[in-house]
Tab-separated table of C-alpha atoms in Angstrom:
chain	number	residue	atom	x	y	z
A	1	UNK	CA	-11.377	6.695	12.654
A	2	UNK	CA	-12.998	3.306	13.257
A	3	UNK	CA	-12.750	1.586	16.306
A	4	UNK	CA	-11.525	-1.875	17.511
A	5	UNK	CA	-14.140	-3.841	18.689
A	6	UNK	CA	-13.583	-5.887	21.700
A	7	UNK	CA	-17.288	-7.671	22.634
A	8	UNK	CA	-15.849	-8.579	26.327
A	9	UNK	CA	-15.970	-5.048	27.097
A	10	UNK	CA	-18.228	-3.280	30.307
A	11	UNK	CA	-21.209	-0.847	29.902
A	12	UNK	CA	-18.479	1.476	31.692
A	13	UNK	CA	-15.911	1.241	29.226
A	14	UNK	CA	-18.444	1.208	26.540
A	15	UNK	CA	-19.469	4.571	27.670
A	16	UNK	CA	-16.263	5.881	28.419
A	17	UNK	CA	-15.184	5.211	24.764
A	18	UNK	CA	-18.611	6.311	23.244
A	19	UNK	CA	-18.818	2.975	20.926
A	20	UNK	CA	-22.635	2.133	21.301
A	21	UNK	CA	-24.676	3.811	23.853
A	22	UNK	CA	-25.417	6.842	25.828
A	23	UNK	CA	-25.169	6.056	29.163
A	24	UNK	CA	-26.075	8.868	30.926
A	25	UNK	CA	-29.870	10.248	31.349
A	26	UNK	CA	-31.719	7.092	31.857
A	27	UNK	CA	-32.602	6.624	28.214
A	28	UNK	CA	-30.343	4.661	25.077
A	29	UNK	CA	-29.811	5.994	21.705
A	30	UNK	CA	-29.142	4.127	18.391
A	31	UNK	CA	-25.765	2.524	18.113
A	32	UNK	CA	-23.247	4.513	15.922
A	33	UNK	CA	-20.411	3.998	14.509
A	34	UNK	CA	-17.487	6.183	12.986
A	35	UNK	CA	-15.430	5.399	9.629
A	36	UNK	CA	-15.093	2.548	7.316
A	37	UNK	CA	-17.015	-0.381	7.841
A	38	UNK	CA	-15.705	-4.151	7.784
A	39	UNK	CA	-17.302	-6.991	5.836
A	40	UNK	CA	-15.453	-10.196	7.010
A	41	UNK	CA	-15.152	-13.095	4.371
A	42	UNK	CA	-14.331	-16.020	6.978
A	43	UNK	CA	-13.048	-18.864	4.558
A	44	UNK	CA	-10.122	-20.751	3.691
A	45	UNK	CA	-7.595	-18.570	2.197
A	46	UNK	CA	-4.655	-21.349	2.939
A	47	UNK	CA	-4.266	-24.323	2.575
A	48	UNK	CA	-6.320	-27.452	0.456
A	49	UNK	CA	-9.603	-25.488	0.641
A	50	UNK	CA	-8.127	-22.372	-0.637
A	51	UNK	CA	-10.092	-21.926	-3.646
A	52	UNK	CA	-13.583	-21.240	-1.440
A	53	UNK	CA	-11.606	-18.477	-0.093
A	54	UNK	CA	-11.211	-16.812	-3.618
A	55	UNK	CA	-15.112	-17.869	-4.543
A	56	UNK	CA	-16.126	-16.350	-1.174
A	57	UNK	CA	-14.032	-12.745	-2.161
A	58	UNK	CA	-15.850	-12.199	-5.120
A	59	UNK	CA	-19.122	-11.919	-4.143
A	60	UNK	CA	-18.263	-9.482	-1.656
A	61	UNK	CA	-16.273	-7.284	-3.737
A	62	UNK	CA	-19.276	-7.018	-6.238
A	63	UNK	CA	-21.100	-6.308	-3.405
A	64	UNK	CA	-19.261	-3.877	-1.199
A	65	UNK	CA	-17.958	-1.884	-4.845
A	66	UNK	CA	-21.884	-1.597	-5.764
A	67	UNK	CA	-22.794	-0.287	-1.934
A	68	UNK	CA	-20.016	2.099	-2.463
A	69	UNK	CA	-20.674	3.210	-5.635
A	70	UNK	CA	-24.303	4.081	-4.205
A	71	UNK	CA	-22.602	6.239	-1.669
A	72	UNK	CA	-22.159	3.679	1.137
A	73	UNK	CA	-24.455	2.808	4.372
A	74	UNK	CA	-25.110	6.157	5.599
A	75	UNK	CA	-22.418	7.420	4.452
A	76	UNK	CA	-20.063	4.851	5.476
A	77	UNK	CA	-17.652	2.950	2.741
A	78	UNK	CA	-17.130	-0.973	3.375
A	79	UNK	CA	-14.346	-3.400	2.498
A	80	UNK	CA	-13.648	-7.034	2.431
A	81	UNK	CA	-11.545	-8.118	5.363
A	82	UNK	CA	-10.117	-11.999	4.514
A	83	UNK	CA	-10.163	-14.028	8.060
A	84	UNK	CA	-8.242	-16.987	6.434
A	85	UNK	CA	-9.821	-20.409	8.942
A	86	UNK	CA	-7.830	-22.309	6.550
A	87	UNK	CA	-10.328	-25.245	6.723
A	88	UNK	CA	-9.541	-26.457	10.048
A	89	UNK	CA	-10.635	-25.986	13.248
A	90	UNK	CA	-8.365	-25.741	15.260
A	91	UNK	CA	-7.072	-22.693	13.369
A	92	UNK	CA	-10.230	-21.129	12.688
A	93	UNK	CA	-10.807	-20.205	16.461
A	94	UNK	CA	-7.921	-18.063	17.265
A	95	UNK	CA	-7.820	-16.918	13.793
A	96	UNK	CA	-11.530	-15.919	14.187
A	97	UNK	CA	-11.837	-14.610	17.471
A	98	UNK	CA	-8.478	-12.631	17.088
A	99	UNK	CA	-10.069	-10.415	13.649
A	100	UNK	CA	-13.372	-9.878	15.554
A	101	UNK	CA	-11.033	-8.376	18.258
A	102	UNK	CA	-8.761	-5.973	16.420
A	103	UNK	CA	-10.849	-5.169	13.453
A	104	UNK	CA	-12.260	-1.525	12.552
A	105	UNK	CA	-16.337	-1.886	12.741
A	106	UNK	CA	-16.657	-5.606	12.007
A	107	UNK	CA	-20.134	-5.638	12.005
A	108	UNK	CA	-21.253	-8.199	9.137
A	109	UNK	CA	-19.928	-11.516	7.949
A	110	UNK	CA	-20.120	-13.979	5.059
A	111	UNK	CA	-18.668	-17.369	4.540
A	112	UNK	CA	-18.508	-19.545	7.633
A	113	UNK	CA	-18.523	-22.526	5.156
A	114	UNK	CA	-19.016	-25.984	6.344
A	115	UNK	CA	-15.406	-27.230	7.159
A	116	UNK	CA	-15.145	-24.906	10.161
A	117	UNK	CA	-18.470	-23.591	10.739
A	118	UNK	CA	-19.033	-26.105	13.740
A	119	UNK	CA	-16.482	-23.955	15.556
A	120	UNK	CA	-16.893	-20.261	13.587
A	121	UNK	CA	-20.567	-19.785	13.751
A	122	UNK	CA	-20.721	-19.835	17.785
A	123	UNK	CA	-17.894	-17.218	18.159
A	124	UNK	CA	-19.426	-14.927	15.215
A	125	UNK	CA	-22.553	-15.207	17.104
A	126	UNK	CA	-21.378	-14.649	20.487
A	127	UNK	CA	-20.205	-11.554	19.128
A	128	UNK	CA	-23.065	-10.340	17.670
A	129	UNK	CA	-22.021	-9.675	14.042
A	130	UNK	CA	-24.920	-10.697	11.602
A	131	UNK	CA	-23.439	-13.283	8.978
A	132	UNK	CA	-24.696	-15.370	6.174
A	133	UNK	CA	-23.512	-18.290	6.114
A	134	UNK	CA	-22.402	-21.116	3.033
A	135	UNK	CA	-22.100	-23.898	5.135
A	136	UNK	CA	-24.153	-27.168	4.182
A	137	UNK	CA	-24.028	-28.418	7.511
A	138	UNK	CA	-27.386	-30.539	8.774
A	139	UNK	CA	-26.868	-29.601	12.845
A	140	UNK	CA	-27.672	-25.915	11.474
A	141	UNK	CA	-31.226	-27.156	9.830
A	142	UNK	CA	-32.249	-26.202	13.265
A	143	UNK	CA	-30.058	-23.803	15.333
A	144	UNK	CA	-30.446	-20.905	18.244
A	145	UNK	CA	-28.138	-18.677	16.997
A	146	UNK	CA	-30.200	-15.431	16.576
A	147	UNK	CA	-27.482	-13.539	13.959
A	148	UNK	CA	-27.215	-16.677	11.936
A	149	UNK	CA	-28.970	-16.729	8.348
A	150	UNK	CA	-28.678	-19.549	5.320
A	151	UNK	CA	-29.881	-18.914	2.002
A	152	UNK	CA	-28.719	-22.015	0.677
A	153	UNK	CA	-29.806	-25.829	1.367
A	154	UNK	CA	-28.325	-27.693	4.070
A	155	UNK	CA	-26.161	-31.068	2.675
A	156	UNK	CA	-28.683	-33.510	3.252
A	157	UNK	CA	-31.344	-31.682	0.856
A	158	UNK	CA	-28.174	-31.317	-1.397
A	159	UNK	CA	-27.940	-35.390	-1.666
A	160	UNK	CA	-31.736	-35.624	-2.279
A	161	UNK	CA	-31.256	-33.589	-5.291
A	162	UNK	CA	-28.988	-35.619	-6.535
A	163	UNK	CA	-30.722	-38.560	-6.408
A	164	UNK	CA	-34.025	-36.730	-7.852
A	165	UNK	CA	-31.145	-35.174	-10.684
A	166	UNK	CA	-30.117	-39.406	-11.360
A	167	UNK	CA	-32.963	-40.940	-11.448
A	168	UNK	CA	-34.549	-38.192	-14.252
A	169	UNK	CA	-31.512	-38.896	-16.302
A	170	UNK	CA	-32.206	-43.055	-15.884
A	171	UNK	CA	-29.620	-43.440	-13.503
A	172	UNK	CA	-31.620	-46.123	-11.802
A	173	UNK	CA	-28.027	-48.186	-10.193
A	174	UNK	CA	-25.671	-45.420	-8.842
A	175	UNK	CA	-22.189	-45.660	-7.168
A	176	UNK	CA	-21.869	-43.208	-4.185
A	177	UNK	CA	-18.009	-42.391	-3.604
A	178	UNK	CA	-17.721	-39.452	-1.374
A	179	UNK	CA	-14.189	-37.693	-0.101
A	180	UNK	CA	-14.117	-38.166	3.671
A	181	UNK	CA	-14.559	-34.586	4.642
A	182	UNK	CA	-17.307	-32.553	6.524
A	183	UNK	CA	-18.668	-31.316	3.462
A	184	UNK	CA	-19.006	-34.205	1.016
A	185	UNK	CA	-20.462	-36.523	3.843
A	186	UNK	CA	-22.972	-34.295	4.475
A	187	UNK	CA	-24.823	-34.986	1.798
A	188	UNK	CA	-24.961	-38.924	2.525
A	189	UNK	CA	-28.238	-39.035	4.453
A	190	UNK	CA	-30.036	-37.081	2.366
A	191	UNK	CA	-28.932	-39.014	-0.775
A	192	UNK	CA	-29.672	-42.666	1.043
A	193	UNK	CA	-32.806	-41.807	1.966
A	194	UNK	CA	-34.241	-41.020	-1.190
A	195	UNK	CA	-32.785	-42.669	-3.582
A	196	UNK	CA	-34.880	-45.873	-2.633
A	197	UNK	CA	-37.542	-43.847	-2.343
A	198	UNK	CA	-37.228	-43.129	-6.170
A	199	UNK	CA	-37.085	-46.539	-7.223
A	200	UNK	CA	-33.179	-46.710	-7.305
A	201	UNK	CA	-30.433	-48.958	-6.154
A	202	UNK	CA	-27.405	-48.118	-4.562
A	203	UNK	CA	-25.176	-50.054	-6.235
A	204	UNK	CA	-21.865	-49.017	-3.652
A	205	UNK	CA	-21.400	-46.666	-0.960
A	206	UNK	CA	-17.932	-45.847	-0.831
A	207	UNK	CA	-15.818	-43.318	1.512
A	208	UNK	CA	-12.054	-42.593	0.032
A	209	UNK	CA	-9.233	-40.436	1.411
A	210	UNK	CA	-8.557	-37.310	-0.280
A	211	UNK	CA	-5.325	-36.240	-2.364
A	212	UNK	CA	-3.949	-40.122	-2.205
A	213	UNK	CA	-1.344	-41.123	-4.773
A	214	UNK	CA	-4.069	-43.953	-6.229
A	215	UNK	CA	-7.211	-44.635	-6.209
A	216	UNK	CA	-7.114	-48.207	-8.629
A	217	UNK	CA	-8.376	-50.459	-5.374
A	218	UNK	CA	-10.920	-48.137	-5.202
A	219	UNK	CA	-11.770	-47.645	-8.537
A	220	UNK	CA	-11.952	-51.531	-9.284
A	221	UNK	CA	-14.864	-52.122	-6.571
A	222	UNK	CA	-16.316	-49.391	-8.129
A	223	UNK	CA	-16.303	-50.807	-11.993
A	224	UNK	CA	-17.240	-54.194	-9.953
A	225	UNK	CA	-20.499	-53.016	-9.050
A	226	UNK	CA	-21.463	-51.821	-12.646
A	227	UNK	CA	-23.131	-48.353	-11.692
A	228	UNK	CA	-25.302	-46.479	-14.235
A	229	UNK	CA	-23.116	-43.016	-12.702
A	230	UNK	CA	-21.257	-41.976	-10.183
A	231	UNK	CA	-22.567	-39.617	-7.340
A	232	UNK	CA	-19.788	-37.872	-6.782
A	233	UNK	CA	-17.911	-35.711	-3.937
A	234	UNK	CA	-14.200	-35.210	-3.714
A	235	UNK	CA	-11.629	-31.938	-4.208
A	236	UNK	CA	-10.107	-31.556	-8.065
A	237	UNK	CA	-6.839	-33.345	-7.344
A	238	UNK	CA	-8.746	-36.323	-6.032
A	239	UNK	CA	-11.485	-36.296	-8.503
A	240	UNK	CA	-8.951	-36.223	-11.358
A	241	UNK	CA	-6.736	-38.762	-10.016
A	242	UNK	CA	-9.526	-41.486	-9.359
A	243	UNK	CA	-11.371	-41.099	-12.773
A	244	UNK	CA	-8.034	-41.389	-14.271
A	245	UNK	CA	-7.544	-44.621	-12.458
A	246	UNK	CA	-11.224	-45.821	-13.408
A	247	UNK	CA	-10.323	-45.085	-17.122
A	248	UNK	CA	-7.443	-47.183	-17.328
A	249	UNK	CA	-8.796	-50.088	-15.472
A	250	UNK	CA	-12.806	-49.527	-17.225
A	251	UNK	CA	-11.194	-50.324	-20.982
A	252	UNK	CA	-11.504	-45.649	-21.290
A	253	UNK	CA	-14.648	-45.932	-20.772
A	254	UNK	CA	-16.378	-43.384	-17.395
A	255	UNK	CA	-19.705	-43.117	-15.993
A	256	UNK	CA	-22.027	-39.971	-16.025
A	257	UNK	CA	-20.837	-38.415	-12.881
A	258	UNK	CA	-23.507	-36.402	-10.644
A	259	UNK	CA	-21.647	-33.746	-8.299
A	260	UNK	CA	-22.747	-30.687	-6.273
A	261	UNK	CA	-22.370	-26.688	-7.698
A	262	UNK	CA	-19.379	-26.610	-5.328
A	263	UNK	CA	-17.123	-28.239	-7.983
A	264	UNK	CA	-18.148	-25.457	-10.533
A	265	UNK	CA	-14.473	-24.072	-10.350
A	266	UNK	CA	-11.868	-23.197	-12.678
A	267	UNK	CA	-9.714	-25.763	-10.562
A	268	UNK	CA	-12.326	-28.466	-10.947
A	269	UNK	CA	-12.618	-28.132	-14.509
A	270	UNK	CA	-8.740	-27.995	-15.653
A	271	UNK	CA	-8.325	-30.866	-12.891
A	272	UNK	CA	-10.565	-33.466	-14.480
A	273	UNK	CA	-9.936	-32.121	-18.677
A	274	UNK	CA	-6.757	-32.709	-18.013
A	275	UNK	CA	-6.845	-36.370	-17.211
A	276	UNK	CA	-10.023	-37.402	-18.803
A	277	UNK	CA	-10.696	-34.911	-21.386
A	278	UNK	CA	-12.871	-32.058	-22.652
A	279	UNK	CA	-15.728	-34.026	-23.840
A	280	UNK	CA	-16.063	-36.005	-20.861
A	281	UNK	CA	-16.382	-32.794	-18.556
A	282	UNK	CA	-18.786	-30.903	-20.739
A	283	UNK	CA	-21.273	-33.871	-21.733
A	284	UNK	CA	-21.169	-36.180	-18.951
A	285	UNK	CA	-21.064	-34.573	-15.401
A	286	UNK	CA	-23.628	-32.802	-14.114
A	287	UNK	CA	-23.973	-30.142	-10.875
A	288	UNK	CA	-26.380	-29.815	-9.032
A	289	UNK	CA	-27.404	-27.013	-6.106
A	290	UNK	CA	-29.096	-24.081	-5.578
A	291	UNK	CA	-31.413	-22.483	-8.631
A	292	UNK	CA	-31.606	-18.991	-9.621
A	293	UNK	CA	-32.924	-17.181	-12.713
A	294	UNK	CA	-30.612	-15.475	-14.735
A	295	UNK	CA	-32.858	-13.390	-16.866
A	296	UNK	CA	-33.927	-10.882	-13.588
A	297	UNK	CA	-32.347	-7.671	-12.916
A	298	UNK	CA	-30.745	-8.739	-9.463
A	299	UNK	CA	-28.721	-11.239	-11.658
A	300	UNK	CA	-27.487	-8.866	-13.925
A	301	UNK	CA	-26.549	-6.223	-11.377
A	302	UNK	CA	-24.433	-8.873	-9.910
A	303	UNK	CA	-22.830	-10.032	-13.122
A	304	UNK	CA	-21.974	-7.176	-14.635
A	305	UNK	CA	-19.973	-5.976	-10.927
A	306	UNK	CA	-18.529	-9.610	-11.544
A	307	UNK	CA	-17.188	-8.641	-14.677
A	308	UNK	CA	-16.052	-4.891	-13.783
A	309	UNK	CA	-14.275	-5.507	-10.867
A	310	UNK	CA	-10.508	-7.010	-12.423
A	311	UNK	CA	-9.939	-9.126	-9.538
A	312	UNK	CA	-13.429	-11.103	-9.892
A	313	UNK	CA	-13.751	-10.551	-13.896
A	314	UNK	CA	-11.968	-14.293	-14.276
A	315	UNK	CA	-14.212	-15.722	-12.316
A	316	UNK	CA	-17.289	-14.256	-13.232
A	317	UNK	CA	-18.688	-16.914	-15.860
A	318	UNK	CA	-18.137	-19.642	-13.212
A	319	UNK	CA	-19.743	-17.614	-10.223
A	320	UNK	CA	-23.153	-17.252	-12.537
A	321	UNK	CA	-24.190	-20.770	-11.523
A	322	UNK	CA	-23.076	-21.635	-8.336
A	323	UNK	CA	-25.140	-20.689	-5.407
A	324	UNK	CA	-23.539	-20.177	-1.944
A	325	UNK	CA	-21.467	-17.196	-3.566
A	326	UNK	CA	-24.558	-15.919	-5.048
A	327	UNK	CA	-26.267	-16.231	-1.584
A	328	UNK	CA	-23.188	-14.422	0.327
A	329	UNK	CA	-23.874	-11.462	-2.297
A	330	UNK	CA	-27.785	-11.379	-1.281
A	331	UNK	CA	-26.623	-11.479	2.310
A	332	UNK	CA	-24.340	-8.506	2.226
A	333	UNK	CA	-27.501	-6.864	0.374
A	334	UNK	CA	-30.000	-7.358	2.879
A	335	UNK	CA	-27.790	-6.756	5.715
A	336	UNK	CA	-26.630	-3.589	4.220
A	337	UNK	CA	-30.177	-2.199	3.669
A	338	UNK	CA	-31.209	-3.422	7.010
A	339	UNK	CA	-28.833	-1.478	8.337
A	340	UNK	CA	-30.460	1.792	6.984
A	341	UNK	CA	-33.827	0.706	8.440
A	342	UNK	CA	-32.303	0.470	11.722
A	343	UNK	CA	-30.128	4.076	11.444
A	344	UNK	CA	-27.184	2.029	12.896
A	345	UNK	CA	-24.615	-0.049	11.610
A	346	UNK	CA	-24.556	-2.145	14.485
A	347	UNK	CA	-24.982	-5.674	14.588
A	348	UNK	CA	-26.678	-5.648	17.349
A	349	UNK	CA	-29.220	-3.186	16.609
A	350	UNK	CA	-29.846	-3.915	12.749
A	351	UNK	CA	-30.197	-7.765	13.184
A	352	UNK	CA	-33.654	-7.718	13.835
A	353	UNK	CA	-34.648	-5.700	10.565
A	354	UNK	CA	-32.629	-8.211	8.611
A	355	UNK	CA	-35.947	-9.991	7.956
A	356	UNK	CA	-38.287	-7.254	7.175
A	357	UNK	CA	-35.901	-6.451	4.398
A	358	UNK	CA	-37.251	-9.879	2.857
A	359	UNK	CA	-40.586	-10.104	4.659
A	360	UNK	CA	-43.602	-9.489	1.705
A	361	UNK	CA	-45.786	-6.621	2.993
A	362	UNK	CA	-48.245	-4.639	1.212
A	363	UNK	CA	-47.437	-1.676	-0.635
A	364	UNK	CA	-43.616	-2.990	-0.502
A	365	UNK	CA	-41.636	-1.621	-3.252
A	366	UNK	CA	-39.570	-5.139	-4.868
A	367	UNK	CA	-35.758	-3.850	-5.314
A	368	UNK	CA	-33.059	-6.408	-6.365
A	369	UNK	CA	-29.828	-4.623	-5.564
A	370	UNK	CA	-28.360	-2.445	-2.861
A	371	UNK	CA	-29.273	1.017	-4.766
A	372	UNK	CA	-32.500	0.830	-5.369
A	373	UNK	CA	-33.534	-0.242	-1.792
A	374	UNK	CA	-31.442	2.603	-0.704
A	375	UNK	CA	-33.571	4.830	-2.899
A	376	UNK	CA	-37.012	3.294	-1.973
A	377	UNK	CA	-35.774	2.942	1.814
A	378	UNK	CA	-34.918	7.267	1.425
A	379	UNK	CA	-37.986	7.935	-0.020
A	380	UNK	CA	-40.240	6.726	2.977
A	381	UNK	CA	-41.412	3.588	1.332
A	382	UNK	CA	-41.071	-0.369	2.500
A	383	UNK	CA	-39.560	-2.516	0.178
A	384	UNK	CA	-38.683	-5.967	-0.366
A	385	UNK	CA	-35.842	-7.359	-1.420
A	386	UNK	CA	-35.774	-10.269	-4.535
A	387	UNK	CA	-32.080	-11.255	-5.006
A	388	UNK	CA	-30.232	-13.448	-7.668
A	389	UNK	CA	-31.056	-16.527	-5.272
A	390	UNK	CA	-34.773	-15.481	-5.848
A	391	UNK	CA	-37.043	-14.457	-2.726
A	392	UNK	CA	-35.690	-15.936	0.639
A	393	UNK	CA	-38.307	-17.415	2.518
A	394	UNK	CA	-36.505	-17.518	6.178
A	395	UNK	CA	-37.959	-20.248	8.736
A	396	UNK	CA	-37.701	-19.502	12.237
A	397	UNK	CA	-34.075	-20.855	12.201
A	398	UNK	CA	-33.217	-18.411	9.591
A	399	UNK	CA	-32.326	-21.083	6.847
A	400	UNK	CA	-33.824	-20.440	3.343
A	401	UNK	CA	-33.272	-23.308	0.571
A	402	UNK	CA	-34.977	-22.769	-2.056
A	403	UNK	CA	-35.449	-24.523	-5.425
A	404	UNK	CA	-32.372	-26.510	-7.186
A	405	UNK	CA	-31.194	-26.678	-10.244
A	406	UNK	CA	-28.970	-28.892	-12.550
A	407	UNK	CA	-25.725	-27.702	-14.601
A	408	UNK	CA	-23.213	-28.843	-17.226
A	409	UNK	CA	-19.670	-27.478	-18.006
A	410	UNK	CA	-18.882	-25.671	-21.200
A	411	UNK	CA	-15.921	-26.088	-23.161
A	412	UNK	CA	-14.747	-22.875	-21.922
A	413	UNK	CA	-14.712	-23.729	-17.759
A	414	UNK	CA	-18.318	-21.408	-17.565
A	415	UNK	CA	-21.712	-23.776	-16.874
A	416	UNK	CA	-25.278	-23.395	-18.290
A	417	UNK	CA	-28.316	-24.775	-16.269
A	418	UNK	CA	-29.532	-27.821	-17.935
A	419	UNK	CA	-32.882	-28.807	-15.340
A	420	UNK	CA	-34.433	-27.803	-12.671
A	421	UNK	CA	-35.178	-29.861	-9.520
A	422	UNK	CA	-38.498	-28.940	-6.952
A	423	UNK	CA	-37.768	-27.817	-3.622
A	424	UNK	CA	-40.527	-28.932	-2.594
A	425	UNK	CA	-39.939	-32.585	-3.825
A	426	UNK	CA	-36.717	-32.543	-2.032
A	427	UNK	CA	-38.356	-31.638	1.315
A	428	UNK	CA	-41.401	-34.465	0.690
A	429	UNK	CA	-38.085	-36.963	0.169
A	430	UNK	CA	-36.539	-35.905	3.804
A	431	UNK	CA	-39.830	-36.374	5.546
């Protein structure tokens, strides 16, 4: 059976209950576990922000079915456990704190994502569960939370990609209209700052409300300030409702709209057709976030345990192009494989090897999935591990960005990568 874990417990009733160490004898042994292990997706599940939830669940079920399928982490089988945070705060704490408490071996995380992460990452890390997280959030670009890892940018290197993405497509006079949310104004700083230093003009900077009834005052300052495009951040319902607005009052006619990876989503997509059309989804907006190459091996391995796993298979075309799924799926890979490096599925005593399953070493075998680093790992060989995100080059905060990459929708709700945008350009533009 697995056990509950409790983190407020006493070295006494640790070894009483024989969780994690051998008290007696004056020496320690590695920390073992018994039974099934727990992944935790910590997302919304309820409420507006529901659809992360679902985005969030499919990565780890390709991930956990493909660890299985390779005969589990020492012989352990893992599931997805949904903590629903339901995008707020104030219910993300109990909600949190209470699954950490009365889950079976809850000893890796994903999600986190940036509405609630302020609140989730500090108890997640308190209780020493290794996590990768999806949040955007710019107070993380520098953290001390040693179980914490990112493989994703943070939101302000988000908005300097989009202002690198505009002004390569002649967007020289943009209109910035953000949803007033943790996630959408993340990106603002990043996106002011360089979009001068590019040689553009911000045109308007405009924060709206989300899910109101109209958006036509907003919409008319907008058209009133004659923007090449539209940087855009706002949930479907809102997104749909103002361009709808800005059609009627702009004589039908819309601006190219700029807009993160986030809004690659079947939800997204029907939102916006539905109001403005097909042709205006596929040929004008364009999403931009995290690059990865989807000719490699690690991308296909995911894809095709995307497509054979019924309860991800819908979402599979969507979830090729957007990257803080893709990065939750490298996560559970690395954390899994660290955890045969360190003989113990504990999160405490497998966090530190979490890096030398990406660090480049000599004579390292390069293994894009779970399997064959199991394999490589078994036959007394280092390895490194490549994912779909690429190779993750961890700073001493544990955050990993990356390069960036630009996508349009096609007519049937999947994307194709249209550009690619330099990390390294981004970075020179935050400086």
């Amino acid at each position: 059976m697995g056990t509950l874990r409790s983190r407020l417990v006493s070295p006494l009733a640790l070894c009483a209950t024989l969780l994690l160490v051998a008290c007696g004898g004056g020496g320690t042994t590695t920390p073992t576990q018994t039974g099934p292990l727990s992944l935790g997706v910590i997302a919304p599940f309820t409420g507006p922000a529901a659809e992360f939830g679902k985005l969030l669940s499919a990565p780890c079920l390709a991930g956990t079915d493909l660890i299985n399928a390779a005969g589990g982490i020492m012989g352990h089988q893992i599931s997805c456990v949904s903590v629903d945070d339901t995008g707020d705060a104030a219910d993300a704490v109990p909600n949190v704190t209470r699954a950490i408490a009365t889950t079976s071996n809850f000893d890796m995380a994903i999600g986190l994502e940036s509405n609630t992460a302020a609140t989730t990452v500090p108890i997640v890390n308190g209780a020493k569960i290794p996590f990768f997280t999806t949040n955007g959030l710019t107070s993380f670009t520098k953290n001390n939370f040693p179980y914490y890892y990112r493989m994703t940018p943070g939101d302000d290197a988000n908005g300097a990609a989009f202002a690198v993405w505009a002004v390569q497509q002649g967007y020289k006079s943009v209109a910035i209209v953000f949803q007033n949310n943790i996630g959408s104004e993340g990106n603002l700083p990043g996106l002011t700052s360089a979009m001068p230093k590019l040689g553009g003009n911000i045109a308007i900077n405009l924060t709206i409300p989300a899910d109101s009834a109209s958006y036509s005052v907003e919409a008319a300052r907008v058209i009133a300030a004659k923007p090449d495009a539209l940087i855009w951040s706002a949930d479907p319902q809102t997104t749909a409702t103002f361009l709808a607005n800005y059609k009627l009052l702009n004589g039908g006619v819309l601006p190219p709209m700029v807009t993160a990876t986030d809004s690659l989503t079947p939800d997204f997509f029907n939102a916006v057709k539905k109001v403005v059309g097909l042709d205006y989804v596929t040929q004008k907006i364009f999403l931009v976030g995290s690059y990865f190459d989807q000719t490699t091996p690690a991308f296909n391995t995911y894809k095709a345990a995307l497509l054979a796993n019924p309860n991800t298979k819908g979402i599979a075309p969507v979830l090729s192009t957007v990257g803080p799924p893709a990065g939750a799926y490298d996560g559970i890979n690395i954390m899994a494989l660290a955890m045969i490096m360190a003989k113990s599925t504990v999160g405490s005593a497998y966090n530190s090897d979490i890096l030398q399953v990406v660090t480049p070493k000599a004579g390292a075998v390069l293994v894009g999935s779970y399997a064959d680093g199991k394999a490589a790992l078994a036959a007394g060989k280092p390895i490194q591990y490549i994912g779909v995100l690429g190779t993750p080059a961890f700073d001493q905060y544990h955050n990993s960005a990356g390069e960036f990459d630009a996508n349009k929708f096609n007519a049937d709700g999947s994307a194709s990568t249209v550009g690619t945008i330099s990390g390294s350009r981004v970075l020179q533009l935050l400086g």
